[in-house]
Amino acid sequence: MLQDLTVWTGLPPTYLAISAIMAFVAGAVRGFAGFGLSAVLMASIVVFIPPVELIPVCFLLELAASVAMFRGGLRDAKLSTAVTLALFSAIGVPLGLLLTTSIDLELSKLFALGLVLGLTILQLLKVNFHLASERVALPVTGFAAGIVTGLASIGGMVIALYVLASPKKAREMRGSLVLFLFFSMFTSSVTLILFGVLNEQSLIRGAVLSPLVLAGVFAGTAMFSKSLDQTYRKGCLYLLLLFAGAGLVRTIAF
């Protein structure tokens, strides 16, 4: 059975085992925080699976997690908030992709990650963010996240920063992130199809790792149900700190 899996996925046993472990960890992070699955995988197994091959796998695993978490997200989130963020993000993505042809990709990624890192540190230091009214802030945040997604594929971090800066309860914050990522799957699928990177091997790897991600999601959801609002907020900010820092190191080093 193991030999069959290595043949189907194109991964040696050691790499397959590491991928399985990290898929569970990534799912647990997603189940607790409502985001972060792709960030965990991109920070770990990208060392032996090239980004161009890993991105469609992350999409499939995010899709599995989004479907599993959709009902809870719909129950807890303010639907209009998630829809507005996703809609304006979808508008911003093509502009971000267009800018990649005129702006140095690595420099733009460093800037975006540095911005996320800096704003996360300010939140951890309890610097007050005076957010504009939702009528203005939601479209601007969604559009900015879309541009950053097109430039550096980290738009979810921008949304997470906005949500965590709000005074909302933990369940509503997490639910908004879950629904945003669910709606964003439609935009991501179009992009992957247009670029032709969603192939048979990606589908196989996604199918093999999805059960482990789902197991992690259920474990992470159980952890979230036992956390307090402040625990959730701080935990997510530390995750953002880790993801942005790891992304900066990876971008500079490689």
Tab-separated table of C-alpha atoms in Angstrom:
chain	number	residue	atom	x	y	z
A	1	MET	CA	0.000	0.000	0.000
A	2	LEU	CA	2.792	2.412	0.937
A	3	GLN	CA	4.595	1.616	-2.285
A	4	ASP	CA	1.439	2.365	-4.258
A	5	LEU	CA	1.069	5.722	-2.501
A	6	THR	CA	4.649	6.705	-3.283
A	7	VAL	CA	4.090	5.853	-6.940
A	8	TRP	CA	0.775	7.701	-7.161
A	9	THR	CA	2.006	10.839	-5.388
A	10	GLY	CA	5.527	10.827	-6.823
A	11	LEU	CA	6.932	11.254	-3.301
A	12	PRO	CA	9.499	8.963	-1.604
A	13	PRO	CA	8.330	7.371	1.679
A	14	THR	CA	10.140	9.906	3.886
A	15	TYR	CA	8.723	12.906	2.020
A	16	LEU	CA	5.278	11.324	1.995
A	17	ALA	CA	5.421	10.805	5.775
A	18	ILE	CA	6.533	14.416	6.366
A	19	SER	CA	3.764	15.660	4.069
A	20	ALA	CA	1.187	13.614	5.983
A	21	ILE	CA	2.326	14.980	9.358
A	22	MET	CA	2.390	18.575	8.132
A	23	ALA	CA	-1.026	18.161	6.485
A	24	PHE	CA	-2.463	17.215	9.886
A	25	VAL	CA	-0.688	20.138	11.589
A	26	ALA	CA	-1.868	22.547	8.872
A	27	GLY	CA	-5.427	21.271	9.275
A	28	ALA	CA	-5.262	21.766	13.042
A	29	VAL	CA	-4.084	25.362	12.594
A	30	ARG	CA	-6.924	25.975	10.105
A	31	GLY	CA	-9.467	24.392	12.445
A	32	PHE	CA	-8.388	26.587	15.345
A	33	ALA	CA	-7.627	29.905	13.652
A	34	GLY	CA	-9.813	29.737	10.539
A	35	PHE	CA	-6.790	30.383	8.303
A	36	GLY	CA	-3.136	29.372	7.917
A	37	LEU	CA	-3.345	25.976	6.202
A	38	SER	CA	-1.449	27.001	3.073
A	39	ALA	CA	1.028	29.066	5.082
A	40	VAL	CA	2.012	26.033	7.182
A	41	LEU	CA	2.472	23.842	4.109
A	42	MET	CA	4.358	26.505	2.147
A	43	ALA	CA	6.700	26.974	5.107
A	44	SER	CA	7.441	23.266	5.482
A	45	ILE	CA	7.057	20.854	2.565
A	46	VAL	CA	7.982	23.452	-0.060
A	47	VAL	CA	11.580	22.313	0.530
A	48	PHE	CA	10.887	19.144	-1.501
A	49	ILE	CA	7.739	20.031	-3.479
A	50	PRO	CA	8.281	23.057	-5.769
A	51	PRO	CA	5.832	25.961	-5.259
A	52	VAL	CA	4.318	25.506	-8.718
A	53	GLU	CA	3.373	21.933	-7.717
A	54	LEU	CA	2.430	22.776	-4.135
A	55	ILE	CA	0.057	25.672	-4.874
A	56	PRO	CA	-2.647	23.490	-6.520
A	57	VAL	CA	-2.309	20.912	-3.719
A	58	CYS	CA	-2.825	23.685	-1.155
A	59	PHE	CA	-5.888	24.799	-3.097
A	60	LEU	CA	-7.414	21.302	-2.942
A	61	LEU	CA	-6.673	20.950	0.769
A	62	GLU	CA	-8.066	24.435	1.465
A	63	LEU	CA	-11.165	23.409	-0.465
A	64	ALA	CA	-11.612	20.288	1.690
A	65	ALA	CA	-11.140	22.333	4.881
A	66	SER	CA	-13.494	25.078	3.649
A	67	VAL	CA	-16.285	22.594	2.913
A	68	ALA	CA	-15.820	20.959	6.323
A	69	MET	CA	-15.876	24.312	8.137
A	70	PHE	CA	-18.517	26.057	6.009
A	71	ARG	CA	-21.503	25.279	8.209
A	72	GLY	CA	-19.803	26.577	11.364
A	73	GLY	CA	-18.514	29.647	9.551
A	74	LEU	CA	-21.958	30.445	8.174
A	75	ARG	CA	-23.434	30.115	11.671
A	76	ASP	CA	-20.858	32.335	13.406
A	77	ALA	CA	-19.881	34.949	10.822
A	78	LYS	CA	-21.594	38.083	9.637
A	79	LEU	CA	-22.370	36.961	6.082
A	80	SER	CA	-22.302	40.446	4.559
A	81	THR	CA	-18.775	41.025	5.906
A	82	ALA	CA	-17.356	37.839	4.381
A	83	VAL	CA	-19.118	38.380	1.041
A	84	THR	CA	-17.914	41.992	0.758
A	85	LEU	CA	-14.319	41.041	1.565
A	86	ALA	CA	-14.355	38.156	-0.931
A	87	LEU	CA	-15.988	40.227	-3.683
A	88	PHE	CA	-13.524	43.112	-3.498
A	89	SER	CA	-10.639	40.677	-3.114
A	90	ALA	CA	-11.696	39.035	-6.388
A	91	ILE	CA	-11.636	42.467	-8.044
A	92	GLY	CA	-8.142	43.164	-6.714
A	93	VAL	CA	-6.520	39.855	-7.715
A	94	PRO	CA	-6.292	40.603	-11.498
A	95	LEU	CA	-4.668	43.960	-10.743
A	96	GLY	CA	-2.142	42.242	-8.480
A	97	LEU	CA	-1.364	39.696	-11.200
A	98	LEU	CA	-0.991	42.519	-13.716
A	99	LEU	CA	1.421	44.364	-11.434
A	100	THR	CA	3.681	41.306	-11.255
A	101	THR	CA	4.772	42.102	-14.823
A	102	SER	CA	5.954	45.613	-13.901
A	103	ILE	CA	7.124	45.205	-10.292
A	104	ASP	CA	9.934	42.990	-9.050
A	105	LEU	CA	8.095	39.960	-7.598
A	106	GLU	CA	10.556	39.264	-4.780
A	107	LEU	CA	10.635	42.919	-3.738
A	108	SER	CA	6.838	43.150	-3.679
A	109	LYS	CA	6.638	39.960	-1.628
A	110	LEU	CA	9.183	41.292	0.871
A	111	PHE	CA	7.209	44.513	1.175
A	112	ALA	CA	3.904	42.697	1.731
A	113	LEU	CA	5.361	40.292	4.295
A	114	GLY	CA	7.179	43.126	6.066
A	115	LEU	CA	3.942	45.101	6.263
A	116	VAL	CA	2.045	42.138	7.740
A	117	LEU	CA	4.866	41.505	10.206
A	118	GLY	CA	4.989	45.149	11.306
A	119	LEU	CA	1.230	45.490	11.763
A	120	THR	CA	1.098	42.183	13.652
A	121	ILE	CA	3.795	43.371	16.075
A	122	LEU	CA	1.875	46.619	16.640
A	123	GLN	CA	-1.257	44.644	17.501
A	124	LEU	CA	0.680	42.433	19.896
A	125	LEU	CA	2.020	45.605	21.544
A	126	LYS	CA	-1.632	46.660	21.928
A	127	VAL	CA	-1.303	49.734	19.726
A	128	ASN	CA	-4.844	50.854	18.985
A	129	PHE	CA	-5.961	50.624	15.353
A	130	HIS	CA	-8.559	53.274	14.562
A	131	LEU	CA	-10.449	51.499	11.799
A	132	ALA	CA	-12.688	53.421	9.456
A	133	SER	CA	-16.366	52.577	9.283
A	134	GLU	CA	-17.097	49.124	7.864
A	135	ARG	CA	-18.698	50.708	4.801
A	136	VAL	CA	-15.248	52.055	3.846
A	137	ALA	CA	-12.891	49.610	5.559
A	138	LEU	CA	-14.393	46.379	4.187
A	139	PRO	CA	-14.085	47.195	0.456
A	140	VAL	CA	-10.628	48.753	0.916
A	141	THR	CA	-9.352	45.776	2.928
A	142	GLY	CA	-10.809	43.247	0.479
A	143	PHE	CA	-9.394	45.070	-2.544
A	144	ALA	CA	-5.964	45.416	-0.884
A	145	ALA	CA	-6.001	41.710	0.005
A	146	GLY	CA	-6.767	40.854	-3.618
A	147	ILE	CA	-3.838	42.922	-4.890
A	148	VAL	CA	-1.516	41.329	-2.331
A	149	THR	CA	-2.819	37.901	-3.332
A	150	GLY	CA	-1.956	38.615	-6.961
A	151	LEU	CA	1.487	39.905	-5.986
A	152	ALA	CA	2.538	37.579	-3.176
A	153	SER	CA	-0.274	35.059	-2.479
A	154	ILE	CA	-0.715	36.229	1.129
A	155	GLY	CA	-4.013	38.099	0.883
A	156	GLY	CA	-5.479	35.915	3.619
A	157	MET	CA	-3.032	37.440	6.091
A	158	VAL	CA	-4.317	40.929	5.242
A	159	ILE	CA	-7.891	39.819	5.912
A	160	ALA	CA	-6.795	38.147	9.155
A	161	LEU	CA	-5.131	41.370	10.325
A	162	TYR	CA	-8.274	43.383	9.648
A	163	VAL	CA	-10.532	40.885	11.401
A	164	LEU	CA	-8.235	40.555	14.423
A	165	ALA	CA	-8.029	44.347	14.786
A	166	SER	CA	-11.800	44.508	15.247
A	167	PRO	CA	-13.504	44.245	18.651
A	168	LYS	CA	-15.681	41.349	17.505
A	169	LYS	CA	-16.049	38.089	19.433
A	170	ALA	CA	-13.719	35.202	18.629
A	171	ARG	CA	-16.439	33.101	16.987
A	172	GLU	CA	-17.437	35.904	14.628
A	173	MET	CA	-13.792	36.679	13.770
A	174	ARG	CA	-13.020	33.045	13.013
A	175	GLY	CA	-16.298	32.566	11.157
A	176	SER	CA	-15.568	35.578	8.934
A	177	LEU	CA	-12.151	34.155	8.028
A	178	VAL	CA	-13.664	30.745	7.277
A	179	LEU	CA	-16.356	32.182	4.988
A	180	PHE	CA	-13.917	34.527	3.246
A	181	LEU	CA	-11.625	31.622	2.387
A	182	PHE	CA	-14.605	29.541	1.252
A	183	PHE	CA	-15.789	32.231	-1.169
A	184	SER	CA	-12.206	32.865	-2.326
A	185	MET	CA	-11.967	29.257	-3.502
A	186	PHE	CA	-14.012	30.189	-6.573
A	187	THR	CA	-11.555	32.933	-7.558
A	188	SER	CA	-8.582	30.651	-6.915
A	189	SER	CA	-10.036	27.859	-9.053
A	190	VAL	CA	-10.359	30.176	-12.064
A	191	THR	CA	-6.773	31.340	-11.650
A	192	LEU	CA	-5.400	27.791	-11.372
A	193	ILE	CA	-7.339	26.626	-14.420
A	194	LEU	CA	-6.163	29.601	-16.503
A	195	PHE	CA	-2.537	28.914	-15.557
A	196	GLY	CA	-2.959	25.167	-16.166
A	197	VAL	CA	-1.286	24.008	-12.945
A	198	LEU	CA	-4.148	21.878	-11.612
A	199	ASN	CA	-3.088	18.498	-13.038
A	200	GLU	CA	-3.597	14.793	-12.308
A	201	GLN	CA	-0.684	14.541	-9.863
A	202	SER	CA	-2.029	17.510	-7.873
A	203	LEU	CA	-5.428	15.835	-7.657
A	204	ILE	CA	-3.875	12.585	-6.406
A	205	ARG	CA	-1.747	14.339	-3.784
A	206	GLY	CA	-4.761	16.341	-2.664
A	207	ALA	CA	-6.889	13.209	-2.375
A	208	VAL	CA	-4.219	11.385	-0.341
A	209	LEU	CA	-3.589	14.266	2.084
A	210	SER	CA	-7.196	15.488	2.464
A	211	PRO	CA	-8.203	12.924	5.165
A	212	LEU	CA	-5.252	14.041	7.306
A	213	VAL	CA	-6.148	17.704	6.840
A	214	LEU	CA	-9.748	16.989	7.820
A	215	ALA	CA	-8.599	15.101	10.921
A	216	GLY	CA	-6.495	18.131	11.825
A	217	VAL	CA	-9.424	20.487	11.199
A	218	PHE	CA	-11.607	18.564	13.640
A	219	ALA	CA	-8.817	18.569	16.242
A	220	GLY	CA	-8.233	22.305	15.783
A	221	THR	CA	-11.958	23.045	16.004
A	222	ALA	CA	-12.091	21.191	19.309
A	223	MET	CA	-9.200	23.332	20.597
A	224	PHE	CA	-10.982	26.507	19.470
A	225	SER	CA	-14.184	25.615	21.309
A	226	LYS	CA	-12.215	25.563	24.567
A	227	SER	CA	-10.420	28.891	24.015
A	228	LEU	CA	-11.381	32.354	25.225
A	229	ASP	CA	-11.625	35.431	22.993
A	230	GLN	CA	-8.280	36.827	24.148
A	231	THR	CA	-6.573	33.447	23.766
A	232	TYR	CA	-7.839	33.178	20.204
A	233	ARG	CA	-6.771	36.697	19.234
A	234	LYS	CA	-3.277	36.338	20.676
A	235	GLY	CA	-2.858	32.848	19.226
A	236	CYS	CA	-3.767	34.088	15.729
A	237	LEU	CA	-1.451	37.085	15.998
A	238	TYR	CA	1.445	34.833	16.978
A	239	LEU	CA	0.604	32.604	14.002
A	240	LEU	CA	0.704	35.635	11.696
A	241	LEU	CA	4.024	36.624	13.249
A	242	LEU	CA	5.400	33.138	12.570
A	243	PHE	CA	4.034	32.909	9.006
A	244	ALA	CA	5.233	36.381	7.973
A	245	GLY	CA	8.639	35.859	9.589
A	246	ALA	CA	9.097	32.456	7.950
A	247	GLY	CA	8.021	33.909	4.611
A	248	LEU	CA	10.560	36.727	4.892
A	249	VAL	CA	13.371	34.309	5.766
A	250	ARG	CA	12.423	31.980	2.911
A	251	THR	CA	12.194	34.841	0.402
A	252	ILE	CA	15.550	36.314	1.424
A	253	ALA	CA	17.347	32.952	1.721
A	254	PHE	CA	16.032	31.391	-1.474
